[in-house]
Amino acid sequence: MKKSTLLISSIALSTVLAFGQNNRKALPLKTHTHQIDQQAAGEMIQNAKRTPSGHIRCLTTEMEALRRMADPSIPTQEEYRKWLDKIVKENQNNPSAKKATRNIPIVVHVIHNGDALGSGENISDAQVISQVDILNQDFSATNSDFGNTPSIYQSVAANMDFQFCMATEDPTGNPTNGIDRVNYGTASFGNAACESMKAATQWDPTRYFNIWVVRFGGDMNGVLGYAQFPNSGSANTDGLVVAYNAYGNTGAAQAPYNKGRTATHEIGHCFGLYHIWGDDGTACTGSDGVADTPNQADENYGCPNFATNTSCSNSGDMSMNYMDYTDDACMYMFTNGQKAVVDAVFNSAPRRASLLTSTVCGVAAISANFTGNPLVINEGQTVTFTDASLSPDNLNSWVWNFPGGTPNTFNGQTPPAITYNTAGQYDVTLTVGDDNGGSDMLTRSLYVTVNPAGTITCDSTIAGWDWNTEGFGGAYWSADLCTPQDGYIMGNNCYDDNGWASIVPFSGSGKELTDVMYVFVQSSGTGATTLKIWNADGAGFDAANGAISTAPGTIMAQASVTSGQFSANLNQFIAVPISPAIPLTGPFYIGYDHPSAPSAGDTLAMGLATGTAGNTTWANEAGIGWRDIAFWGVDYKGTVVAVICDIATGEKEWVGANIDQTVVAPNPTTGAIKVALPTKGNASIDVFNMIGDRVYSTSTTSNYVNFDLSDQPNGVYFVKVTSNGQVTTQKVLLAK
């Protein structure tokens, strides 16, 4: 049984794909301290060149100027070009510096605001991978349109000799598919927010080439992408940012920027290339410093006719070069001179050169790993351990150590069930070896919790709505229906609603209610609200049956809150632990009410799931009492979740759950954190601080985990939950 008192706190949702985990430490990165002048940024972005459709094809030049204003130590364009000229000449005089095809490990950070996988800016895996395929074609001259290069330029058209591979190992040594999905709690990014986000989410740029996919907004509305030149700016913002609808060639990608060439163009900047016309504003005499890219008066847009598009020479503009501004379908080549620049950069710029020796997308080294089930037991009970180790060679030895367990050691891949007879917390260690002489050891500290005999420790979650298949939102509330706006709870107080509740069907015995969760879609004002749990012994009008029926009755638990104390952002989970737990014998209601009519603008609105038959929502209307809202011809389910425990066994399992989201709460926290997983199975939880150090790690085959961060300093942490191939990365504020 839970010992915690009734608490209220909000969390957000996110999903990612990755695999596995172990215990290795990330390298800390230099934190950028120079602040970009936001007034100057706004003016510069406002004056940036735009395409006929109103887009900013590339913001790299402007961002470089802003970084230079903020940090005078960043080389000027003239200084950078002198450095480029020098290293290009040195590279040309050193044949050994020329390289065959080079592999660049990349990580793609998909930054979103809680969108379902594959919707909005939380783009699908297929869209992520489509861009990588395009990069591999464009940087090896195997793109299908490479053959469109005009005959006059075919002799200089180049194979850049690069291949891009998705990282297979994350900064802590965990296996990954190279896609890092982060619910950052921000819908769109302006200049300042974008740079801060990069610093907060970046993986070590000496080992990973970082790409961020975002929805631009604010002062960056209409931007398609921007990048950071080598040797420019702070390490922890190095990489490129691309608009989610200008990335790859499928999913959310929108014409005419749906061929993946925005990322190709921006990577050109990251690898040292300027815009082909030179960026200095001088028509025809401006230059990108590359001999075989002819000067041109300015950038090109759309799809110019090469035969007639001659701005500075008789040869025609090289508008099909990736470093021009043409539409995606009309850029398809680099040149030998551009390749010489890039070769020199990778031979001289430290953060570029180090990528060539990175092993994070090679075959993973031997890695010890395991899971246990269950991890919280009573004295005399057993835990089953399962090997999950990996090696590029054949594993041939497993040595287990179980302090406090019986047996306390075992040699072999599959140990017997381990019995723990004494209360306490116990480490587990596995050492593995392979037939190539490799070995690795993993110790999970305080991995098994053994409670005194008779202790009840159990959690299981049920819900009557499906996040995936049902519509979701504030479908039956609108402040606009009242004049003046009186505020609303979930309906509208023009209708004198002062309470809303959703029924949770239940029958049986031997269960108890330990937690409830609400999804709120709006919270504003300062009025008093009471979160409540009622049994179903009240009388109300059941619209489905046209008769008096059971309705919210006796209050079983409640907590007073203020309407505006939760985030105003939509789709906020509010987790409410119940102490003492409530034994259950029948259906009950989860909801909330106001003690009196709310003041204007005072709002606490629970979400509503729609799309399937079976209304579960009731309203308490002044002068009428509780009534099934199907009476008004609507069919909704309140977005509430009940956490129910088996009293006798303490078994941790979901009961009829159909929510596919991982829940991490509370946020902010004073230390205690709970993680609720969609399904049972092997899962790992890792917590990282802002510089990438892992401060906590555990694994489970249950779907409910509690842990404590109170021994860590206040600040922002990232809770990464890997479960059945899905990863949730949730930003949590620790404020003790």
Coordinates of N, CA and C in Angstrom, one line a residue, residues 416-526:
P416 N 18.6 -20.0 -12.2 CA 17.3 -20.3 -11.6 C 16.6 -19.2 -10.9
A417 N 15.4 -19.3 -10.5 CA 14.7 -18.2 -9.8 C 15.5 -18.0 -8.5
I418 N 15.8 -16.8 -8.1 CA 16.6 -16.4 -7.0 C 15.6 -16.0 -5.8
T419 N 15.8 -16.7 -4.7 CA 15.0 -16.4 -3.5 C 15.6 -15.4 -2.6
Y420 N 14.9 -14.4 -2.1 CA 15.4 -13.5 -1.2 C 14.6 -13.6 0.1
N421 N 15.3 -13.9 1.2 CA 14.6 -14.2 2.5 C 14.7 -13.1 3.5
T422 N 15.5 -12.0 3.2 CA 15.7 -11.0 4.2 C 15.4 -9.6 3.6
A423 N 14.6 -8.8 4.2 CA 14.2 -7.5 3.7 C 15.5 -6.6 3.5
G424 N 15.4 -5.8 2.4 CA 16.5 -4.9 2.1 C 16.6 -4.7 0.6
Q425 N 17.6 -4.0 0.2 CA 17.8 -3.7 -1.2 C 19.1 -4.3 -1.6
Y426 N 19.1 -5.0 -2.8 CA 20.3 -5.8 -3.2 C 20.8 -5.5 -4.6
D427 N 22.1 -5.5 -4.7 CA 22.8 -5.3 -6.1 C 22.7 -6.7 -6.8
V428 N 22.8 -6.6 -8.1 CA 22.9 -7.8 -9.0 C 24.0 -7.5 -10.0
T429 N 24.9 -8.4 -10.2 CA 26.1 -8.2 -11.1 C 26.1 -9.4 -12.1
L430 N 26.3 -9.0 -13.4 CA 26.5 -10.0 -14.4 C 27.8 -9.7 -15.2
T431 N 28.7 -10.7 -15.3 CA 29.9 -10.6 -16.1 C 29.8 -11.5 -17.3
V432 N 30.0 -11.0 -18.5 CA 29.9 -11.9 -19.7 C 31.2 -11.9 -20.5
G433 N 31.4 -12.9 -21.2 CA 32.6 -13.0 -22.1 C 32.2 -13.6 -23.4
D434 N 33.0 -13.3 -24.5 CA 32.7 -13.9 -25.8 C 34.0 -14.7 -26.3
D435 N 33.8 -15.3 -27.5 CA 34.8 -16.2 -28.0 C 36.0 -15.5 -28.7
N436 N 35.9 -14.1 -28.6 CA 37.0 -13.3 -29.1 C 37.8 -12.7 -28.0
G437 N 37.6 -13.1 -26.7 CA 38.3 -12.6 -25.6 C 37.7 -11.3 -25.0
G438 N 36.5 -10.9 -25.5 CA 35.9 -9.7 -25.0 C 35.2 -10.0 -23.7
S439 N 35.1 -9.0 -22.8 CA 34.3 -9.2 -21.6 C 33.7 -7.8 -21.1
D440 N 32.6 -7.9 -20.4 CA 32.0 -6.7 -19.9 C 31.3 -7.1 -18.6
M441 N 31.2 -6.2 -17.7 CA 30.5 -6.4 -16.4 C 29.5 -5.3 -16.2
L442 N 28.3 -5.7 -15.7 CA 27.2 -4.7 -15.4 C 26.7 -5.0 -14.0
T443 N 26.8 -4.0 -13.1 CA 26.2 -4.0 -11.8 C 25.0 -3.1 -11.7
R444 N 23.9 -3.6 -11.3 CA 22.7 -2.7 -11.1 C 22.6 -2.6 -9.6
S445 N 22.9 -1.4 -9.1 CA 22.9 -1.1 -7.7 C 21.5 -1.0 -7.1
L446 N 21.3 -1.6 -5.9 CA 20.0 -1.6 -5.2 C 18.9 -2.0 -6.2
Y447 N 19.1 -3.1 -7.0 CA 18.2 -3.4 -8.1 C 17.0 -4.1 -7.6
V448 N 17.1 -5.0 -6.6 CA 16.0 -5.8 -6.0 C 15.6 -5.2 -4.7
T449 N 14.3 -4.9 -4.5 CA 13.8 -4.4 -3.2 C 13.0 -5.6 -2.6
V450 N 13.4 -5.9 -1.4 CA 12.7 -7.0 -0.6 C 12.0 -6.4 0.6
N451 N 10.7 -6.4 0.6 CA 10.0 -5.9 1.7 C 9.7 -7.0 2.8
P452 N 9.4 -6.5 4.0 CA 9.0 -7.5 5.0 C 7.8 -8.4 4.6
A453 N 7.7 -9.6 5.1 CA 6.6 -10.5 4.7 C 5.3 -9.8 5.0
G454 N 4.3 -9.9 4.1 CA 3.0 -9.3 4.3 C 2.9 -7.9 3.8
T455 N 4.0 -7.3 3.3 CA 3.9 -6.0 2.7 C 3.1 -6.0 1.4
I456 N 2.2 -5.0 1.2 CA 1.5 -4.9 0.0 C 2.1 -3.9 -0.9
T457 N 2.6 -4.2 -2.0 CA 3.2 -3.3 -3.0 C 2.7 -3.7 -4.4
C458 N 1.8 -2.9 -4.8 CA 1.2 -3.2 -6.1 C 0.6 -2.0 -6.8
D459 N 0.7 -2.0 -8.1 CA 0.1 -1.0 -8.9 C -0.4 -1.6 -10.3
S460 N -1.5 -1.1 -10.8 CA -1.9 -1.5 -12.1 C -2.9 -0.5 -12.6
T461 N -2.8 -0.2 -13.9 CA -3.6 1.0 -14.4 C -4.6 0.5 -15.4
I462 N -5.8 1.1 -15.3 CA -6.9 0.8 -16.3 C -7.4 2.2 -16.8
A463 N -7.9 2.2 -18.0 CA -8.5 3.4 -18.5 C -9.6 3.0 -19.5
G464 N -10.6 3.8 -19.6 CA -11.8 3.5 -20.5 C -11.7 4.2 -21.8
W465 N -10.5 4.8 -22.2 CA -10.4 5.5 -23.4 C -9.1 5.1 -24.1
D466 N -9.0 5.3 -25.4 CA -7.8 4.8 -26.2 C -7.2 6.1 -26.8
W467 N -6.0 6.4 -26.4 CA -5.3 7.6 -26.9 C -5.1 7.5 -28.5
N468 N -4.9 6.3 -29.0 CA -4.7 6.2 -30.4 C -5.9 6.2 -31.3
T469 N -7.0 5.5 -30.9 CA -8.1 5.3 -31.8 C -9.2 6.3 -31.6
E470 N -9.2 7.0 -30.5 CA -10.3 8.0 -30.3 C -9.8 9.4 -30.5
G471 N -10.7 10.3 -30.9 CA -10.4 11.7 -30.9 C -10.1 12.2 -29.5
F472 N -9.4 13.3 -29.4 CA -9.0 13.8 -28.1 C -9.0 15.3 -28.1
G473 N -9.6 15.9 -27.1 CA -9.5 17.3 -26.9 C -10.7 17.8 -26.1
G474 N -10.8 19.1 -25.9 CA -11.9 19.7 -25.2 C -13.1 19.8 -26.0
A475 N -13.7 18.7 -26.4 CA -14.7 18.6 -27.4 C -16.0 19.3 -27.0
Y476 N -16.3 19.4 -25.7 CA -17.6 19.9 -25.2 C -17.5 21.1 -24.3
W477 N -16.4 21.9 -24.6 CA -16.3 23.1 -23.8 C -15.8 24.3 -24.7
S478 N -16.3 25.5 -24.4 CA -15.9 26.6 -25.1 C -16.2 27.9 -24.3
A479 N -15.2 28.7 -24.0 CA -15.5 29.9 -23.3 C -16.3 30.9 -24.1
D480 N -16.4 30.7 -25.4 CA -17.1 31.6 -26.3 C -18.6 31.5 -26.2
L481 N -19.1 30.4 -25.6 CA -20.5 30.3 -25.5 C -21.2 31.2 -24.4
C482 N -20.4 31.7 -23.6 CA -20.9 32.6 -22.5 C -20.6 34.0 -22.8
T483 N -21.5 34.9 -22.6 CA -21.2 36.3 -22.7 C -21.9 37.0 -21.4
P484 N -21.2 37.6 -20.5 CA -19.7 37.5 -20.5 C -19.2 36.1 -20.1
Q485 N -17.9 35.9 -20.3 CA -17.3 34.6 -20.1 C -17.3 34.4 -18.6
D486 N -18.1 33.4 -18.1 CA -18.1 33.1 -16.7 C -17.1 32.1 -16.3
G487 N -16.3 31.5 -17.2 CA -15.4 30.4 -16.9 C -16.2 29.1 -17.0
Y488 N -15.5 28.0 -17.1 CA -16.1 26.8 -17.3 C -15.3 25.6 -16.7
I489 N -15.9 24.5 -16.5 CA -15.2 23.4 -15.9 C -14.9 22.4 -17.0
M490 N -15.8 21.7 -17.5 CA -15.6 20.9 -18.8 C -16.7 21.3 -19.8
G491 N -17.9 21.5 -19.3 CA -18.9 22.1 -20.2 C -18.7 23.6 -20.1
N492 N -19.8 24.3 -20.0 CA -19.7 25.7 -19.9 C -20.8 26.2 -18.8
N493 N -20.4 27.1 -18.0 CA -21.2 27.5 -16.9 C -22.4 28.4 -17.3
C494 N -22.6 28.6 -18.7 CA -23.9 29.1 -19.1 C -24.9 28.0 -18.8
Y495 N -24.4 26.8 -18.7 CA -25.3 25.7 -18.4 C -25.4 25.4 -16.9
D496 N -24.7 26.2 -16.1 CA -24.7 26.0 -14.6 C -24.1 24.7 -14.2
D497 N -23.1 24.2 -15.0 CA -22.4 23.0 -14.6 C -21.4 23.3 -13.5
N498 N -21.4 22.6 -12.4 CA -20.4 22.9 -11.4 C -19.6 21.6 -11.0
G499 N -19.8 20.6 -11.7 CA -19.0 19.3 -11.5 C -19.1 18.4 -12.6
W500 N -18.0 17.7 -12.9 CA -17.9 16.7 -14.0 C -17.2 15.5 -13.4
A501 N -17.6 14.3 -13.9 CA -17.0 13.1 -13.5 C -17.1 12.0 -14.6
S502 N -16.2 11.1 -14.6 CA -16.2 10.0 -15.5 C -16.2 8.7 -14.8
I503 N -17.1 7.8 -15.2 CA -17.3 6.5 -14.4 C -16.2 5.5 -14.9
V504 N -15.7 4.8 -13.9 CA -14.7 3.7 -14.2 C -15.4 2.4 -13.8
P505 N -15.8 1.6 -14.8 CA -16.5 0.3 -14.5 C -15.5 -0.6 -13.7
F506 N -16.1 -1.3 -12.7 CA -15.3 -2.2 -11.9 C -16.2 -3.2 -11.2
S507 N -15.8 -4.4 -11.2 CA -16.5 -5.4 -10.4 C -15.5 -6.4 -9.8
G508 N -15.8 -7.0 -8.7 CA -14.9 -7.9 -8.1 C -14.5 -7.5 -6.7
S509 N -13.5 -8.1 -6.2 CA -13.0 -7.8 -4.9 C -11.5 -8.1 -4.8
G510 N -10.9 -7.7 -3.7 CA -9.5 -7.9 -3.5 C -8.6 -6.9 -4.2
K511 N -9.3 -5.7 -4.6 CA -8.5 -4.7 -5.3 C -8.6 -3.4 -4.5
E512 N -7.7 -2.5 -4.7 CA -7.8 -1.2 -4.1 C -7.2 -0.1 -5.0
L513 N -7.8 1.1 -4.9 CA -7.4 2.2 -5.7 C -6.3 2.9 -5.1
T514 N -5.1 3.1 -5.8 CA -3.9 3.7 -5.2 C -3.6 5.0 -5.8
D515 N -4.0 5.3 -7.1 CA -3.7 6.5 -7.7 C -4.8 6.8 -8.8
V516 N -4.9 8.1 -9.1 CA -5.7 8.4 -10.3 C -4.9 9.4 -11.1
M517 N -5.2 9.5 -12.4 CA -4.6 10.5 -13.2 C -5.7 11.2 -14.1
Y518 N -5.5 12.5 -14.3 CA -6.4 13.3 -15.1 C -5.6 13.8 -16.3
V519 N -6.2 13.9 -17.5 CA -5.6 14.7 -18.6 C -6.4 16.0 -18.7
F520 N -5.8 17.1 -18.3 CA -6.4 18.4 -18.4 C -6.0 19.1 -19.7
V521 N -6.9 19.8 -20.3 CA -6.5 20.5 -21.6 C -6.5 22.0 -21.4
Q522 N -7.0 22.5 -20.2 CA -6.9 23.9 -20.0 C -6.9 24.1 -18.5
S523 N -6.1 25.1 -18.0 CA -6.1 25.5 -16.6 C -5.7 27.0 -16.5
S524 N -6.7 27.8 -16.1 CA -6.4 29.2 -15.9 C -7.3 29.8 -14.8
G525 N -6.9 30.9 -14.3 CA -7.6 31.5 -13.2 C -7.0 31.2 -11.8
T526 N -7.7 31.6 -10.8 CA -7.2 31.3 -9.4 C -8.2 30.7 -8.5

